Amino acid sequence: MTKRIMVVEDNDLNRKLFCDVLKANGFEVEPVSDGNVVLEIARAKAPDLIIMDIQLGGVSGVDLIEAAKRDRHLAAIPVLAVTAFAAKGDEERIRAAGAEGYLSKPVSIGPFMSAVNALI
């Protein structure tokens, strides 16, 4: 059965790149650009992995990760956090929110796919 990955990214180019790479590797993708509908779509689609941009317009990816981990329907879904703003302490804060994986942008395809495969 094909694994479904939800890609939460508000940057159109990054979202397309992530989705194209995942599709080329045999995954089904569910692209989401609006952070305000992430939890609703995740409940409806039940992805096997959520790739979460941390800097979303209007909502924090960290807050979304924390909310997903508190939701009994979503808590078991692994989250790979991806962020361009990798300051000291960010990885620890993001992992403390519940993310099982962490990558800083720009993301290379090899490490990206390694992180995805480790979590799925």
Coordinates of N, CA and C in Angstrom, one line a residue:
M1 N 0.8 -1.2 0.0 CA 0.0 0.0 0.0 C 0.9 1.3 0.0
T2 N 0.5 2.2 -0.8 CA 1.3 3.4 -1.0 C 1.2 4.3 0.3
K3 N 2.3 4.8 0.8 CA 2.3 5.6 2.0 C 1.9 7.1 1.5
R4 N 1.1 7.7 2.4 CA 0.6 9.1 2.1 C 1.4 10.0 3.0
I5 N 1.9 11.1 2.4 CA 2.7 12.1 3.1 C 2.0 13.5 2.9
M6 N 1.7 14.1 4.0 CA 1.2 15.5 4.0 C 2.3 16.5 4.0
V7 N 2.4 17.4 3.1 CA 3.4 18.4 3.0 C 2.8 19.7 3.3
V8 N 3.2 20.2 4.5 CA 2.7 21.5 4.9 C 3.8 22.6 4.7
E9 N 3.6 23.4 3.7 CA 4.6 24.4 3.2 C 3.9 25.5 2.5
D10 N 4.1 26.7 3.0 CA 3.4 27.9 2.4 C 4.1 28.5 1.2
N11 N 5.4 28.1 1.0 CA 6.2 28.5 -0.1 C 5.9 27.6 -1.3
D12 N 5.3 28.2 -2.4 CA 4.9 27.4 -3.5 C 6.0 26.5 -4.1
L13 N 7.2 27.1 -4.3 CA 8.3 26.4 -4.9 C 8.8 25.3 -4.0
N14 N 8.9 25.5 -2.7 CA 9.3 24.5 -1.8 C 8.3 23.3 -1.7
R15 N 7.0 23.7 -1.7 CA 6.0 22.7 -1.6 C 6.0 21.8 -2.9
K16 N 6.1 22.4 -4.0 CA 6.2 21.7 -5.3 C 7.4 20.8 -5.3
L17 N 8.6 21.3 -4.9 CA 9.8 20.5 -4.9 C 9.6 19.3 -4.0
F18 N 9.2 19.5 -2.7 CA 9.0 18.4 -1.8 C 8.0 17.3 -2.4
C19 N 6.9 17.8 -2.9 CA 5.9 16.9 -3.5 C 6.4 16.1 -4.7
D20 N 7.2 16.8 -5.6 CA 7.7 16.2 -6.8 C 8.7 15.1 -6.4
V21 N 9.6 15.4 -5.4 CA 10.6 14.4 -4.9 C 9.9 13.2 -4.3
L22 N 8.9 13.5 -3.5 CA 8.2 12.4 -2.8 C 7.4 11.5 -3.8
K23 N 6.8 12.1 -4.8 CA 6.0 11.4 -5.8 C 7.0 10.5 -6.6
A24 N 8.2 11.1 -7.0 CA 9.2 10.4 -7.7 C 9.7 9.1 -7.0
N25 N 9.6 9.2 -5.6 CA 10.0 8.1 -4.8 C 8.8 7.2 -4.4
G26 N 7.7 7.3 -5.1 CA 6.6 6.4 -4.9 C 5.6 6.7 -3.8
F27 N 5.7 7.9 -3.3 CA 4.7 8.3 -2.2 C 3.5 9.0 -2.8
E28 N 2.4 8.9 -2.1 CA 1.2 9.7 -2.4 C 1.4 11.0 -1.6
V29 N 1.1 12.1 -2.1 CA 1.3 13.4 -1.4 C 0.0 14.2 -1.2
E30 N -0.1 14.8 -0.1 CA -1.2 15.7 0.2 C -0.7 17.1 0.5
P31 N -0.6 18.0 -0.5 CA 0.0 19.3 -0.3 C -0.9 20.2 0.5
V32 N -0.4 21.0 1.4 CA -1.2 21.9 2.2 C -0.4 23.2 2.3
S33 N -1.0 24.3 1.9 CA -0.3 25.6 1.9 C -0.8 26.5 3.1
D34 N -2.0 26.2 3.6 CA -2.6 27.0 4.6 C -2.5 26.3 6.0
G35 N -1.7 26.9 6.9 CA -1.6 26.3 8.2 C -2.8 26.2 9.0
N36 N -3.8 27.0 8.7 CA -5.0 27.0 9.5 C -5.9 25.8 9.2
V37 N -5.7 25.0 8.2 CA -6.5 23.8 7.9 C -5.7 22.5 8.1
V38 N -4.5 22.6 8.6 CA -3.6 21.4 8.7 C -4.3 20.3 9.5
L39 N -4.7 20.6 10.7 CA -5.2 19.6 11.6 C -6.5 18.9 11.0
E40 N -7.4 19.7 10.4 CA -8.6 19.2 9.8 C -8.3 18.3 8.6
I41 N -7.3 18.7 7.8 CA -7.0 17.8 6.6 C -6.3 16.6 7.1
A42 N -5.4 16.7 8.1 CA -4.7 15.5 8.7 C -5.7 14.5 9.2
R43 N -6.8 15.0 9.9 CA -7.8 14.1 10.4 C -8.5 13.4 9.3
A44 N -8.8 14.1 8.2 CA -9.6 13.6 7.1 C -8.7 12.6 6.3
K45 N -7.5 12.9 6.1 CA -6.6 12.1 5.2 C -5.8 11.0 5.8
A46 N -5.6 11.2 7.1 CA -4.8 10.2 7.9 C -3.5 9.9 7.2
P47 N -2.6 10.9 7.1 CA -1.3 10.6 6.5 C -0.4 9.7 7.3
D48 N 0.6 9.1 6.7 CA 1.6 8.2 7.4 C 2.7 9.1 7.9
L49 N 2.8 10.3 7.4 CA 3.9 11.2 7.8 C 3.4 12.7 7.5
I50 N 3.8 13.6 8.4 CA 3.5 15.0 8.1 C 4.9 15.7 8.0
I51 N 5.1 16.4 6.9 CA 6.3 17.2 6.8 C 5.8 18.7 7.0
M52 N 6.3 19.3 8.1 CA 5.8 20.5 8.6 C 6.8 21.7 8.5
D53 N 6.5 22.7 7.7 CA 7.3 23.9 7.7 C 7.0 24.6 9.0
I54 N 8.0 25.2 9.6 CA 7.9 25.8 10.9 C 7.4 27.3 10.8
Q55 N 7.8 27.9 9.8 CA 7.5 29.4 9.6 C 6.3 29.4 8.5
L56 N 5.1 29.3 9.0 CA 3.9 29.4 8.2 C 3.3 30.8 8.4
G57 N 2.6 31.3 7.3 CA 2.0 32.6 7.5 C 0.8 32.5 8.4
G58 N 0.8 33.3 9.5 CA -0.4 33.3 10.4 C -0.4 32.3 11.5
V59 N 0.4 31.2 11.4 CA 0.3 30.2 12.4 C 1.7 29.6 12.5
S60 N 2.1 29.2 13.7 CA 3.4 28.6 13.9 C 3.4 27.1 13.7
G61 N 4.3 26.5 13.0 CA 4.4 25.1 12.8 C 4.6 24.4 14.1
V62 N 5.3 25.0 15.0 CA 5.6 24.4 16.4 C 4.2 24.2 17.1
D63 N 3.4 25.3 17.0 CA 2.0 25.2 17.6 C 1.2 24.1 17.0
L64 N 1.3 23.9 15.7 CA 0.6 22.9 15.0 C 1.1 21.5 15.4
I65 N 2.4 21.3 15.5 CA 2.9 20.1 16.0 C 2.4 19.7 17.4
E66 N 2.5 20.7 18.3 CA 2.0 20.5 19.6 C 0.5 20.1 19.6
A67 N -0.3 20.8 18.8 CA -1.7 20.5 18.7 C -2.0 19.1 18.2
A68 N -1.2 18.7 17.1 CA -1.4 17.4 16.5 C -1.0 16.3 17.6
K69 N 0.0 16.5 18.4 CA 0.4 15.5 19.3 C -0.5 15.4 20.5
R70 N -1.4 16.4 20.7 CA -2.4 16.4 21.8 C -3.7 15.7 21.2
D71 N -3.8 15.6 19.9 CA -5.0 15.1 19.3 C -4.9 13.6 19.2
R72 N -5.9 12.9 19.8 CA -5.8 11.4 19.8 C -5.8 10.7 18.5
H73 N -6.4 11.4 17.4 CA -6.4 10.9 16.1 C -5.1 11.1 15.3
L74 N -4.3 12.1 15.8 CA -3.1 12.5 15.1 C -1.8 12.2 15.8
A75 N -1.9 11.9 17.1 CA -0.7 11.8 17.9 C 0.3 10.8 17.4
A76 N -0.1 9.8 16.8 CA 0.8 8.7 16.4 C 1.5 9.0 15.1
I77 N 1.0 10.0 14.4 CA 1.6 10.3 13.0 C 3.0 11.0 13.2
P78 N 4.0 10.5 12.7 CA 5.3 11.2 12.9 C 5.4 12.5 12.1
V79 N 6.1 13.4 12.6 CA 6.3 14.8 12.0 C 7.7 15.0 11.7
L80 N 8.0 15.4 10.5 CA 9.3 15.9 10.1 C 9.3 17.4 9.9
A81 N 9.9 18.1 10.8 CA 9.9 19.6 10.8 C 11.0 20.1 9.9
V82 N 10.7 21.1 9.0 CA 11.6 21.7 8.1 C 11.6 23.2 8.3
T83 N 12.7 23.8 8.5 CA 12.7 25.2 8.7 C 13.9 25.9 8.1
A84 N 13.7 27.1 7.7 CA 14.8 27.9 7.1 C 15.5 28.7 8.3
F85 N 14.8 28.9 9.4 CA 15.3 29.7 10.5 C 15.8 28.8 11.6
A86 N 17.0 28.3 11.3 CA 17.6 27.3 12.3 C 18.6 28.0 13.2
A87 N 18.0 28.6 14.2 CA 18.8 29.3 15.3 C 19.2 28.3 16.4
K88 N 20.1 28.7 17.2 CA 20.5 27.9 18.3 C 19.3 27.6 19.2
G89 N 19.1 26.3 19.5 CA 18.1 25.9 20.4 C 16.8 25.6 19.6
D90 N 16.7 25.9 18.3 CA 15.4 25.7 17.6 C 15.1 24.2 17.5
E91 N 16.2 23.4 17.1 CA 15.9 22.0 17.0 C 15.4 21.4 18.3
E92 N 16.0 21.7 19.4 CA 15.5 21.2 20.7 C 14.1 21.6 21.0
R93 N 13.7 22.9 20.7 CA 12.4 23.4 20.9 C 11.4 22.7 20.0
I94 N 11.7 22.5 18.8 CA 10.8 21.8 17.8 C 10.7 20.3 18.2
R95 N 11.7 19.7 18.6 CA 11.6 18.3 19.0 C 10.8 18.1 20.3
A96 N 11.0 19.1 21.2 CA 10.2 19.1 22.4 C 8.7 19.3 22.2
A97 N 8.4 19.9 21.1 CA 7.0 20.1 20.7 C 6.4 18.8 20.2
G98 N 7.2 17.8 19.8 CA 6.8 16.5 19.3 C 7.3 16.1 18.0
A99 N 8.1 16.9 17.3 CA 8.6 16.5 16.0 C 9.6 15.3 16.2
E100 N 9.4 14.3 15.4 CA 10.4 13.1 15.4 C 11.6 13.4 14.6
G101 N 11.5 14.3 13.6 CA 12.6 14.6 12.7 C 12.7 16.1 12.5
Y102 N 13.9 16.5 12.1 CA 14.2 17.9 11.9 C 15.2 18.1 10.8
L103 N 14.9 19.0 9.9 CA 15.9 19.4 8.8 C 15.9 20.9 8.7
S104 N 17.0 21.5 8.4 CA 17.1 22.9 8.1 C 17.2 23.1 6.6
K105 N 16.6 24.2 6.2 CA 16.6 24.6 4.7 C 17.9 25.4 4.5
P106 N 18.4 25.3 3.3 CA 17.9 24.5 2.2 C 18.2 23.1 2.4
V107 N 17.2 22.3 1.9 CA 17.2 20.8 2.1 C 17.8 20.2 0.8
S108 N 18.7 19.3 1.0 CA 19.2 18.5 -0.1 C 18.4 17.2 -0.2
I109 N 18.2 16.7 -1.4 CA 17.3 15.6 -1.7 C 17.7 14.3 -0.9
G110 N 19.0 14.0 -0.9 CA 19.5 12.8 -0.2 C 19.1 12.8 1.3
P111 N 19.5 13.9 2.1 CA 19.2 13.9 3.5 C 17.6 14.0 3.7
F112 N 17.0 14.7 2.8 CA 15.5 14.8 2.9 C 14.9 13.4 2.8
M113 N 15.2 12.6 1.8 CA 14.7 11.3 1.6 C 15.1 10.3 2.7
S114 N 16.3 10.5 3.2 CA 16.8 9.7 4.3 C 15.9 9.9 5.6
A115 N 15.6 11.2 5.8 CA 14.8 11.6 7.0 C 13.3 11.0 6.8
V116 N 12.8 11.2 5.6 CA 11.5 10.7 5.3 C 11.4 9.1 5.5
N117 N 12.3 8.4 4.9 CA 12.4 7.0 5.0 C 12.6 6.5 6.4
A118 N 13.3 7.2 7.2 CA 13.5 6.8 8.6 C 12.3 7.0 9.5
L119 N 11.3 7.8 9.0 CA 10.1 8.1 9.8 C 8.9 7.3 9.3
I120 N 8.9 6.8 8.1 CA 7.7 6.3 7.5 C 7.6 4.8 7.7

